[in-house]
Amino acid sequence: MKTITILLALICYAFVLRAQPGLSSSGRIEIVVSSPQQQLSFVTVELVTSRDSARVAVTTTDSTGKAFFTSIPAGFYLLRLTRVNFTGRIIELNHNPQGESAATIRVTLLPLEKAMQEVVVSGKKNYVRQLADKTVINVDAAINNTGTTALEVLERSPGVTVDKDGNISLKGRPNVMVMIDNKPSYVSGGELATLLGGMSSNQIESIELIDNPSAKYDAAGNAGIINIITKKNRQRGFNGNASLSYGQGRYYKNNNSLGLNYREGAFNFFLNYSMNLNRNYLDMYALRKYYKDDGRLESQMEQPTYMRFKGQNHTIRTGVDYFAGKKTTIGLALVGTNLNRTSEGEGDALWMDASGLPDSSISTESANKTHWQNAGLNLNLRHAFNATSELTVDLDLLGYRIAGSQAFSNQVDSNNSEIETFVGDLPSNINILSAKADYSTSIGNDLKLETGIKTSGISTDNEASYFIMKDDKWEPDPGKTNHFLYRENIHAVYGSLHKKLDKWTFQSGLRYEYTRYEAEQRGYNGRKDSTFSRNYSSLFPSALIGLQADSSHQFNLSIGRRIDRPPFQKLNPFVFIINKYTYQRGNPFILPQYTWNIELSHIFKEVLTTSISYNITNDYFSQIFYSDTSGMVIYTEGNLGKMKNLGITVSGQFSPANWWTASAEVTLNHKNMEGFVWTKQKATITQMNMNINNQFRFKRGWAAELSGYYITKSQTDIQEIVEPTGQVSLGLSKQVLKNKGSIKLSFRDIFYTQAMAGNTQFLDATEYFKLTRDSRVVSITFAYRFGKPLKTPGKRNSGGAGDEIERVGTGG
């Protein structure tokens, strides 16, 4: 309670400060940018030295067209101003600060269509931009992203890895928080992979990789945040873009999208729609070995399995923004997804003795269906009290309706053997309500204060009904049938302070979160009901210190504490059947894990970035694998002891020629994991993730790309090691239709090397596995934009729901 009182006092202090007059500092420069009609926001303003064009500082203009530089020493400089669809300007500046006054420079930029007879401006986006607090991936800048999904884009993004189960890691650390337009996706693991696998890359403007988020963000995600920003704009009139893509691997891939935007008067309407029709396959091989108590090999089981998938996904995002005045904007956003996925598979379980001689064989046929519907509504308000203070309010309501089913049949390969047949019905309903308010105020140009509150409520209803065929009749299977109810509330309050002092930048924040949940496992067939509840709270401090040593060198030191709550579905104790000898089961007793992160980074001229980080996680999540005497293996998840990670990342951007740009990133992680499974276990590994992207720009609108990534032997779970993997991709593009359209051709995973293989350790058993998917694909995409030329996207407020991300499941 004392902590809450302190933070609330900080919020009140912010409102008091808003009334204080602003302060100026020595060496301050004010830039006011406008077009002939209006003030211009989102103009990039760079201050560079006139001698060698070394960057001193960079900023962007706000909604009033203003930008500021502070604590700039006397000297000769150049101001470079750029904005999409406007002519750029370079202005000489002889800066001679006088006392506390600010130098004001007014600049007018002309729209390109009015200046094309005078000057031709060309440019391109870098594939990767390294900023002090995040890395930005410009998706369209990579040709090999053509015809792909959001998940495939992430697989090739620097520092990002996706494992065989669809779990996403950032710089070698799992449990990253994934957001779409600053709004949670609310799914995790394989379900998140399904959602991102149904999202066309043509809808994505950029991807933000945030290693150490500030206190403003939810505390969830020990590895940081991946924020997917979709394409949108607010230019007056009617604008749109369309994309058609077809890919062919072993099976077809069809990803299409349409984006529309209309702004007239005080209203801005937007709509984005994507439709994906895809087929895929999974070729899986597993060799499981069982050992006696004395370590001698007892028996073996070989499991080749082939599965075919067919999916259809429709996603729509639409809404309206109402500009009630110069200071107030009200928004309504709707999102809906309708996903259907089916799979069919055949597999064998071949039992052998220790010498490899066949003993018996069981054939399995399976069929799975998932019908996933979700709808979300967001109401948002933004009000600017003045040029330095604003309030934003968000209300989110989301609902998921997931219908899943399973069907399996097993038969021993012998004459007149019985067929074991069972089915499962797995419906799941999830409802989420979230509300938050954020307030920020600036004092002068050197001090910024942010505060806010948030509350959210989640309820889930998961049911698993299994039936087995006996005497030509379906009978309930009580050992697998279950009904699980879960309710959770999270309340949060935060405050953060951002201070600039000469060459130094200081940012500190403190977030408090309180969590309470109640769970009920209903009885069945004589089994009694059981309930459990828990509440806990904690503080999550964060801090960043930055030093702009000179025009070439920037240093940043950040530290923060974060939490990962167990995904909703991982708390559900019901059984999900993978095959006859492999089950997956939830664990209602998982506790949250807590992580301390610290990172020191150095940026050299925005060309080379080097960082070293250290992370320590207590009660860390890990997959746990159990085996029994019948040969059954059960996958579950629980808290083990402690995980320590030391990481080094080096990334660079280079231009060997004016037609060739390259970016590369290498991350090296040294991990130590320890915990108790059936005995105390330890694991140590050093792993590397390397990503390279080459962009080639030629005349007449031609461009090419050569990219790839490589991951060495790696480990996330204490019992499982994954063998090296990677891929190489090639792309070619051509601008057409007066540069309003483009045709892109890509060839991904040329050498067909993106397989997932590894080894898992059980009690008295081991398993080698290898998974191959339809990753070698040739795609062709036609994209066209129409209407007025697109301008720099405006920032659409898309929601306030927070750390519940990644904690919803789809019932398998």
XYZ file of C-alpha atoms in Angstrom, residues 41-685:
645
model
C 4.756 16.638 -38.241
C 6.985 13.546 -38.608
C 9.771 15.495 -40.335
C 13.166 13.944 -39.607
C 15.644 16.641 -38.545
C 19.349 15.760 -38.395
C 22.059 18.003 -36.994
C 25.475 17.153 -38.485
C 28.887 18.774 -38.469
C 29.692 20.857 -41.544
C 33.244 19.475 -41.699
C 32.633 15.717 -42.039
C 28.804 15.379 -41.838
C 29.128 13.396 -38.611
C 25.770 13.175 -36.878
C 25.431 15.213 -33.681
C 21.743 14.629 -32.947
C 18.501 13.592 -34.636
C 14.828 14.176 -33.816
C 11.395 14.493 -35.463
C 8.873 17.321 -35.463
C 5.790 17.037 -33.269
C 2.141 17.689 -34.178
C 2.825 21.467 -34.214
C 5.746 21.108 -36.615
C 8.343 21.862 -33.941
C 11.575 20.092 -33.053
C 14.287 20.976 -30.544
C 17.977 20.380 -29.924
C 19.477 21.270 -26.539
C 22.956 21.767 -25.112
C 24.510 22.209 -28.555
C 27.975 23.809 -28.360
C 28.906 26.705 -30.620
C 30.069 25.777 -34.084
C 29.214 25.344 -37.764
C 26.560 22.726 -38.559
C 24.226 21.490 -41.238
C 20.500 20.831 -40.715
C 19.103 18.024 -42.892
C 15.293 17.863 -43.093
C 13.471 14.971 -44.796
C 9.880 13.767 -45.011
C 8.234 11.264 -47.336
C 6.752 12.940 -50.467
C 8.388 16.297 -49.666
C 11.577 17.790 -51.029
C 14.490 17.543 -48.646
C 16.353 20.616 -47.378
C 19.918 21.164 -46.161
C 20.543 24.392 -44.255
C 23.862 25.816 -43.077
C 23.886 26.876 -39.451
C 26.406 29.031 -37.605
C 25.356 28.303 -34.041
C 26.476 30.836 -31.448
C 24.348 30.433 -28.296
C 23.656 33.587 -26.334
C 22.729 33.030 -22.700
C 19.513 31.108 -22.159
C 17.721 32.147 -25.345
C 16.849 29.659 -28.070
C 17.736 30.031 -31.737
C 14.590 29.589 -33.874
C 14.826 28.415 -37.473
C 11.767 28.298 -39.715
C 11.799 26.003 -42.738
C 9.267 25.369 -45.506
C 9.184 22.030 -47.366
C 7.425 21.686 -50.714
C 5.369 18.636 -51.717
C 7.100 16.534 -54.355
C 4.345 16.968 -56.935
C 4.941 20.716 -56.823
C 8.695 20.436 -57.103
C 9.295 17.606 -59.562
C 10.285 20.026 -62.361
C 13.027 21.508 -60.186
C 14.584 18.515 -58.388
C 14.471 14.727 -58.421
C 14.635 13.136 -54.972
C 15.310 9.430 -54.565
C 15.911 7.353 -51.486
C 15.352 4.040 -49.798
C 14.656 2.688 -46.367
C 17.344 0.743 -44.610
C 16.320 -2.797 -43.792
C 17.516 -2.347 -40.187
C 17.699 0.809 -38.079
C 19.541 0.719 -34.771
C 18.194 3.229 -32.245
C 19.212 3.789 -28.637
C 16.190 1.982 -27.185
C 15.147 -0.420 -29.952
C 15.893 -1.980 -33.334
C 13.485 -1.248 -36.202
C 13.023 -3.721 -39.091
C 11.545 -2.160 -42.268
C 9.691 -5.117 -43.747
C 9.169 -3.831 -47.302
C 12.887 -3.119 -47.650
C 13.560 -6.880 -47.848
C 12.513 -8.464 -51.143
C 12.588 -11.945 -49.612
C 9.687 -10.944 -47.362
C 7.453 -11.011 -50.419
C 4.620 -13.498 -50.220
C 5.502 -14.461 -46.666
C 3.682 -14.401 -43.365
C 4.495 -12.396 -40.259
C 5.996 -15.502 -38.661
C 8.356 -16.068 -41.594
C 9.446 -12.416 -41.418
C 10.288 -12.858 -37.732
C 12.264 -16.039 -38.465
C 14.631 -13.997 -40.634
C 14.771 -10.892 -38.454
C 18.099 -10.223 -36.699
C 18.204 -11.605 -33.176
C 14.855 -13.443 -33.482
C 14.466 -17.230 -33.484
C 11.386 -19.452 -33.734
C 11.595 -23.018 -32.412
C 9.823 -26.171 -33.601
C 6.776 -25.438 -31.423
C 6.382 -21.835 -32.607
C 7.907 -20.254 -29.488
C 9.673 -16.961 -30.249
C 12.978 -15.894 -28.679
C 14.828 -12.584 -28.831
C 18.633 -12.652 -28.650
C 18.577 -16.229 -27.390
C 16.007 -15.607 -24.632
C 12.457 -17.031 -24.741
C 9.244 -15.510 -23.323
C 9.217 -12.393 -25.470
C 6.044 -10.274 -25.501
C 4.583 -9.927 -29.020
C 2.309 -6.982 -29.781
C 0.479 -5.809 -32.896
C 0.131 -2.022 -33.179
C 1.053 -1.641 -29.498
C -1.717 -4.071 -28.624
C -1.340 -7.642 -27.294
C -2.010 -10.571 -29.582
C -3.222 -12.585 -26.569
C -1.921 -15.934 -27.789
C 1.248 -17.906 -27.088
C 3.428 -20.702 -28.410
C 1.862 -22.686 -31.213
C -1.291 -20.552 -31.118
C 0.728 -17.361 -31.622
C 2.536 -19.097 -34.491
C -0.851 -19.895 -36.049
C -1.990 -16.276 -35.735
C 1.216 -14.828 -37.203
C 1.256 -17.555 -39.836
C -2.096 -16.246 -41.066
C -0.962 -12.607 -41.247
C 0.425 -11.379 -44.575
C 3.773 -9.597 -44.483
C 2.388 -7.033 -46.927
C 0.266 -5.675 -44.067
C 3.340 -4.888 -41.971
C 5.121 -1.542 -42.049
C 7.855 -2.333 -39.534
C 8.811 -4.501 -36.563
C 10.220 -2.993 -33.373
C 12.562 -5.098 -31.222
C 12.692 -3.601 -27.711
C 15.177 -5.322 -25.397
C 14.547 -3.276 -22.239
C 11.101 -1.613 -22.252
C 10.362 1.336 -19.977
C 7.916 1.325 -17.059
C 5.143 2.489 -19.398
C 4.957 -1.006 -20.887
C 3.488 -4.015 -19.108
C 6.130 -5.836 -17.076
C 5.548 -9.121 -18.917
C 8.175 -10.545 -21.261
C 11.593 -11.177 -19.729
C 13.246 -11.064 -23.175
C 11.565 -7.770 -24.099
C 8.924 -6.803 -26.657
C 8.385 -7.435 -30.359
C 5.940 -4.825 -31.655
C 4.505 -5.410 -35.159
C 3.391 -2.116 -36.757
C 0.844 -2.476 -39.559
C 0.566 -0.155 -42.532
C -1.694 2.859 -42.178
C -1.826 6.507 -43.160
C -3.910 9.607 -42.526
C -3.455 11.583 -45.728
C -6.511 13.476 -46.827
C -8.564 11.916 -49.576
C -8.759 8.286 -50.623
C -5.703 6.012 -50.619
C -5.146 2.308 -50.770
C -2.830 -0.568 -51.505
C -3.389 -4.122 -52.680
C -1.158 -7.175 -52.831
C -1.572 -10.532 -54.547
C 0.911 -13.312 -53.855
C 1.291 -16.919 -54.886
C 3.972 -19.287 -53.642
C 4.788 -22.871 -54.498
C 6.742 -25.317 -52.422
C 5.565 -28.880 -52.211
C 2.153 -27.251 -51.700
C 0.705 -23.841 -52.604
C 0.847 -20.659 -50.485
C -1.578 -17.834 -51.230
C -1.341 -14.565 -49.245
C -3.393 -11.524 -50.269
C -4.196 -8.203 -48.636
C -6.065 -4.953 -49.181
C -5.653 -1.662 -47.327
C -7.997 1.326 -47.680
C -7.932 4.765 -46.072
C -10.249 7.742 -46.502
C -9.916 11.072 -44.713
C -12.240 13.970 -45.196
C -12.921 16.771 -42.780
C -12.723 15.630 -39.183
C -13.004 11.902 -39.951
C -10.464 9.293 -40.970
C -11.720 5.834 -41.973
C -9.424 2.841 -42.390
C -9.755 -0.824 -43.340
C -7.191 -3.588 -43.713
C -8.156 -7.059 -44.882
C -6.037 -10.131 -45.491
C -6.957 -13.552 -46.814
C -4.578 -16.504 -46.709
C -5.086 -19.949 -48.202
C -2.164 -22.256 -47.507
C -1.195 -25.891 -47.442
C 1.784 -27.273 -45.579
C 3.225 -30.509 -44.324
C 5.233 -31.840 -41.406
C 7.604 -34.731 -41.936
C 8.672 -35.889 -38.490
C 11.005 -38.653 -37.438
C 11.677 -39.731 -33.844
C 13.850 -42.484 -32.402
C 13.203 -43.124 -28.729
C 15.529 -45.351 -26.653
C 14.653 -46.857 -23.273
C 17.279 -47.859 -20.709
C 17.385 -50.147 -17.695
C 18.229 -48.892 -14.207
C 21.876 -49.853 -14.728
C 22.076 -47.747 -17.942
C 21.957 -50.598 -20.459
C 19.756 -50.197 -23.549
C 16.501 -52.156 -23.145
C 14.340 -51.317 -26.190
C 13.824 -48.801 -28.985
C 10.873 -47.220 -30.752
C 11.018 -45.609 -34.172
C 8.221 -43.145 -35.080
C 8.038 -41.752 -38.642
C 5.007 -39.451 -39.050
C 3.738 -37.451 -42.007
C 1.055 -34.755 -41.556
C -0.697 -32.546 -44.104
C -2.158 -29.180 -43.096
C -4.693 -26.993 -44.811
C -5.540 -23.538 -43.508
C -7.780 -20.631 -44.379
C -7.505 -17.333 -42.549
C -9.463 -14.080 -42.864
C -8.464 -11.023 -40.829
C -10.024 -7.573 -40.849
C -8.973 -4.414 -39.030
C -11.190 -1.382 -39.433
C -12.216 1.740 -37.607
C -12.562 5.489 -37.583
C -10.681 8.408 -36.037
C -12.583 11.597 -35.211
C -10.561 14.783 -34.835
C -12.736 16.709 -32.413
C -10.340 19.634 -32.584
C -6.678 20.440 -32.764
C -6.164 18.950 -29.322
C -8.554 15.980 -29.151
C -8.818 12.771 -31.156
C -11.338 9.987 -30.527
C -10.883 6.590 -32.122
C -12.818 3.364 -32.590
C -11.036 0.258 -33.878
C -12.422 -3.213 -34.602
C -10.501 -6.378 -35.357
C -11.787 -9.799 -36.304
C -10.217 -13.126 -37.257
C -11.799 -16.241 -38.676
C -9.407 -19.172 -38.957
C -10.029 -22.734 -40.045
C -7.275 -25.323 -39.912
C -7.381 -29.052 -40.575
C -4.700 -31.704 -40.505
C -4.492 -35.357 -41.403
C -1.631 -37.659 -40.544
C -0.309 -41.181 -40.737
C 2.422 -42.623 -38.592
C 3.929 -45.827 -37.317
C 5.441 -46.864 -34.016
C 7.967 -49.601 -34.661
C 9.152 -51.344 -31.495
C 12.611 -52.953 -31.562
C 14.820 -54.714 -29.091
C 18.214 -53.424 -27.962
C 19.929 -54.841 -31.042
C 17.454 -53.194 -33.449
C 15.433 -56.284 -34.379
C 11.705 -55.489 -34.968
C 9.312 -56.629 -32.260
C 5.905 -55.123 -33.128
C 4.422 -52.241 -35.032
C 1.420 -49.959 -34.491
C -0.116 -47.800 -37.221
C -1.817 -44.525 -36.316
C -4.156 -42.274 -38.293
C -5.127 -38.858 -36.987
C -7.384 -35.934 -37.905
C -7.502 -32.559 -36.170
C -9.666 -29.510 -36.733
C -9.501 -26.002 -35.304
C -12.071 -23.270 -35.863
C -10.835 -20.078 -34.269
C -12.842 -16.856 -34.086
C -11.939 -13.719 -32.230
C -13.271 -10.180 -32.191
C -11.860 -7.105 -30.519
C -13.044 -3.560 -29.900
C -10.889 -0.611 -28.893
C -12.055 2.844 -27.846
C -9.319 5.430 -27.470
C -9.038 9.095 -26.611
C -6.078 11.423 -26.983
C -6.189 14.958 -25.614
C -3.333 17.467 -25.720
C -3.663 20.008 -22.927
C -0.955 22.078 -24.602
C 2.177 21.542 -26.692
C 3.909 19.631 -23.879
C 1.207 17.671 -22.032
C -1.231 15.006 -23.191
C -3.566 12.332 -21.865
C -4.446 9.054 -23.606
C -7.197 6.655 -22.523
C -7.856 3.166 -23.919
C -10.633 0.633 -23.403
C -10.276 -2.844 -24.933
C -12.756 -5.687 -25.125
C -11.725 -8.984 -26.737
C -13.324 -12.374 -27.093
C -12.059 -15.717 -28.402
C -14.229 -18.655 -29.404
C -12.126 -21.691 -30.240
C -13.528 -25.041 -31.303
C -11.021 -27.869 -31.548
C -11.427 -31.570 -32.184
C -9.179 -34.630 -32.350
C -9.636 -38.112 -33.758
C -7.139 -40.989 -33.495
C -7.138 -44.637 -34.462
C -4.380 -47.107 -33.542
C -3.998 -50.660 -34.838
C -1.370 -53.277 -34.137
C -0.022 -54.600 -37.412
C -1.130 -58.210 -37.012
C -4.001 -60.310 -38.271
C -7.444 -59.597 -36.747
C -6.065 -57.032 -34.293
C -8.535 -54.591 -32.742
C -8.560 -50.928 -33.719
C -8.332 -48.496 -30.816
C -10.338 -45.389 -31.727
C -11.023 -42.256 -29.706
C -12.146 -38.679 -30.310
C -11.872 -35.456 -28.351
C -13.954 -32.280 -28.333
C -11.963 -29.249 -27.076
C -14.008 -26.008 -26.950
C -12.516 -22.905 -25.327
C -13.953 -19.447 -24.586
C -11.820 -16.508 -23.480
C -12.939 -12.971 -22.614
C -10.631 -10.057 -21.835
C -11.468 -6.525 -20.657
C -8.730 -3.948 -20.229
C -8.645 -0.209 -19.474
C -5.741 2.168 -19.034
C -4.868 5.863 -18.898
C -1.468 7.470 -19.555
C -0.422 11.049 -18.915
C 2.802 12.733 -20.030
C 4.141 16.227 -19.556
C 7.358 17.997 -20.519
C 9.066 20.769 -18.602
C 11.120 22.779 -21.014
C 12.904 20.527 -23.452
C 14.964 18.667 -20.884
C 12.505 16.963 -18.559
C 9.613 14.623 -19.320
C 7.365 12.864 -16.832
C 4.990 9.977 -17.599
C 2.469 8.309 -15.302
C -0.438 5.949 -15.762
C -2.758 3.294 -14.401
C -4.183 0.101 -15.849
C -6.612 -2.654 -14.920
C -7.567 -5.839 -16.750
C -9.800 -8.848 -16.214
C -9.581 -12.227 -17.933
C -11.899 -15.224 -17.795
C -11.454 -18.552 -19.563
C -13.677 -21.611 -19.904
C -11.887 -24.695 -21.265
C -13.488 -28.099 -21.687
C -12.001 -31.379 -22.871
C -14.425 -34.221 -23.598
C -12.850 -37.488 -24.762
C -14.653 -40.608 -25.934
C -13.385 -44.085 -26.776
C -15.015 -46.644 -29.066
C -16.124 -49.832 -27.257
C -18.399 -52.419 -28.824
C -19.282 -50.015 -31.637
C -20.388 -47.393 -29.104
C -18.764 -44.171 -27.945
C -18.114 -44.189 -24.212
C -16.659 -41.303 -22.149
C -12.975 -41.531 -21.291
C -12.859 -40.133 -17.720
C -9.061 -40.234 -17.543
C -8.763 -37.472 -20.134
C -12.043 -35.571 -19.772
C -11.820 -32.288 -17.883
C -13.496 -28.885 -17.387
C -11.309 -25.966 -16.270
C -12.423 -22.415 -15.353
C -10.012 -19.561 -14.740
C -10.428 -15.898 -13.728
C -7.648 -13.341 -13.336
C -7.338 -9.636 -12.534
C -4.219 -7.488 -12.910
C -3.915 -3.893 -11.682
C -0.933 -1.644 -12.370
C 0.342 1.887 -11.758
C 3.604 3.414 -12.971
C 5.679 6.563 -13.096
C 8.747 7.403 -15.177
C 11.083 10.368 -15.541
C 13.192 11.332 -18.574
C 15.910 13.954 -18.140
C 18.435 15.404 -20.606
C 21.531 17.121 -19.243
C 24.181 18.280 -21.702
C 25.448 15.053 -23.314
C 23.680 12.830 -20.801
C 20.238 11.242 -20.910
C 18.643 9.780 -17.786
C 15.463 7.700 -17.698
C 14.061 5.969 -14.626
C 10.740 4.313 -13.951
C 8.888 2.233 -11.413
C 5.886 0.009 -12.104
C 3.725 -1.768 -9.543
C 1.523 -4.725 -10.546
C -0.955 -6.691 -8.454
C -2.310 -10.039 -9.677
C -5.100 -12.232 -8.360
C -6.473 -15.393 -9.929
C -9.000 -18.119 -9.122
C -9.187 -21.500 -10.843
C -11.713 -24.309 -10.693
C -11.323 -27.823 -11.994
C -14.780 -29.367 -12.090
C -15.295 -32.962 -11.118
C -16.341 -35.731 -13.446
C -17.415 -39.358 -13.017
C -16.926 -39.419 -9.257
C -13.934 -37.091 -9.224
C -14.444 -34.181 -6.830
C -14.278 -30.512 -7.753
C -11.071 -28.715 -6.842
C -10.343 -25.006 -6.621
C -7.284 -22.898 -5.938
C -6.520 -19.184 -5.858
C -3.512 -16.936 -5.440
C -2.619 -13.266 -5.275
C 0.786 -11.633 -5.527
C 2.281 -8.203 -6.212
C 5.686 -6.816 -7.064
C 7.671 -3.738 -8.094
C 9.358 -3.494 -11.484
C 12.028 -0.799 -11.642
C 13.747 0.248 -14.873
C 16.481 2.743 -15.685
C 18.558 3.946 -18.630
C 21.630 6.177 -18.726
C 22.834 7.471 -22.085
C 25.939 9.415 -23.031
C 26.466 11.129 -26.392
C 30.260 11.287 -25.988
C 30.767 13.019 -29.336
C 29.342 13.024 -32.834
C 30.461 9.420 -33.381
C 30.068 7.588 -30.080
C 26.959 6.944 -28.016
C 26.817 4.764 -24.883
C 23.722 3.381 -23.125
C 23.355 1.439 -19.891
C 19.944 -0.049 -19.052
C 18.606 -2.206 -16.244
C 15.151 -3.556 -15.476
C 13.118 -6.247 -13.750
C 10.353 -8.150 -15.556
C 7.811 -10.924 -14.990
C 6.391 -13.799 -17.036
C 3.052 -15.152 -15.905
C 2.208 -18.680 -17.081
C 0.064 -18.769 -20.251
C -3.576 -19.474 -19.507
C -3.598 -22.788 -21.334
C -0.452 -23.998 -19.552
C -2.402 -23.772 -16.271
C -5.124 -26.026 -17.664
C -4.442 -29.605 -16.487
C -6.259 -31.300 -19.372
C -4.500 -33.772 -21.687
C -3.762 -33.060 -25.351
C -2.893 -36.149 -27.389
C 0.047 -35.923 -29.796
C 0.170 -39.649 -30.621
C -0.378 -42.969 -28.863
C 2.850 -42.731 -26.891
C 3.109 -38.943 -26.454
C 0.754 -36.687 -24.465
C 0.908 -33.028 -23.508
C -0.543 -31.870 -20.190
C -0.943 -28.512 -18.450
C 0.237 -27.683 -14.948
C -2.091 -25.622 -12.702
C 0.697 -25.012 -10.184
C 3.119 -23.043 -12.369
C 4.366 -19.895 -10.644
C 5.442 -16.684 -12.392
C 9.110 -16.262 -13.242
C 11.077 -13.057 -12.561
C 14.064 -11.734 -14.496
C 16.668 -9.020 -13.966
C 18.139 -7.622 -17.207
C 21.181 -5.375 -17.557
C 22.730 -4.223 -20.847
C 25.565 -1.926 -21.907
C 25.654 -0.818 -25.546
C 27.814 1.344 -27.789
C 26.673 2.902 -31.081
C 29.269 4.154 -33.555
C 27.838 6.597 -36.118
C 24.691 4.453 -36.402
C 26.892 2.047 -38.387
C 28.152 -0.354 -35.745
C 26.336 -1.315 -32.540
C 27.893 -3.491 -29.852
C 26.123 -4.602 -26.674
C 26.803 -6.899 -23.761
C 23.959 -8.110 -21.548
C 23.428 -10.246 -18.486
C 20.107 -11.793 -17.439
C 19.170 -13.911 -14.454
C 15.771 -15.621 -14.151
C 14.398 -17.258 -11.006
C 11.774 -20.042 -11.143
C 12.262 -20.060 -14.885
C 9.788 -21.809 -17.183
C 10.971 -24.956 -18.880
C 9.398 -27.847 -20.720
C 9.568 -30.965 -18.559
C 9.498 -34.425 -20.107
C 8.437 -37.516 -18.152
C 8.404 -41.157 -19.226
C 6.867 -44.260 -17.622
C 7.312 -48.024 -17.832
C 4.721 -48.395 -20.618
C 6.779 -46.227 -22.973
C 4.497 -43.204 -22.582
C 6.134 -39.746 -22.633
C 4.313 -36.739 -21.165
C 5.228 -33.166 -22.089
C 4.396 -30.552 -19.473
C 5.847 -27.284 -18.201
C 6.947 -26.144 -14.787
C 9.254 -23.942 -12.750
C 12.828 -25.077 -12.418
C 15.565 -23.341 -10.505
C 17.584 -20.572 -12.135
C 18.781 -19.549 -15.579
C 21.713 -17.196 -16.205
C 22.505 -15.753 -19.619
C 25.500 -13.710 -20.750
C 25.030 -12.264 -24.230
C 27.131 -10.275 -26.692
C 25.600 -8.751 -29.832
C 27.399 -7.005 -32.687
C 25.391 -5.499 -35.545
C 26.456 -3.301 -38.419
C 25.249 -1.605 -41.583
C 27.608 -1.053 -44.474
C 27.582 0.289 -48.047
C 30.445 -1.321 -50.012
C 29.121 0.508 -53.100
C 26.431 3.072 -53.836
C 24.283 0.270 -55.244
C 24.964 -2.216 -52.416
C 23.965 -2.022 -48.764
C 24.459 -4.782 -46.225
C 23.382 -5.393 -42.643
C 24.583 -8.130 -40.328
C 24.035 -9.121 -36.722
C 25.714 -11.775 -34.596
C 24.508 -12.700 -31.104
C 26.515 -14.972 -28.820
C 24.849 -16.387 -25.690
C 26.400 -18.349 -22.847
C 23.647 -20.003 -20.772
C 23.640 -21.771 -17.438
C 20.459 -23.601 -16.403
C 19.819 -25.575 -13.241
C 16.756 -27.159 -11.679
C 15.157 -30.285 -10.283
C 13.206 -32.621 -12.562
C 13.481 -36.224 -11.362
C 16.908 -35.296 -10.040
C 18.969 -32.137 -9.830
C 20.151 -31.192 -13.291
C 22.451 -28.581 -14.822
C 23.048 -27.519 -18.402
C 25.604 -25.151 -19.916
C 25.771 -24.114 -23.563
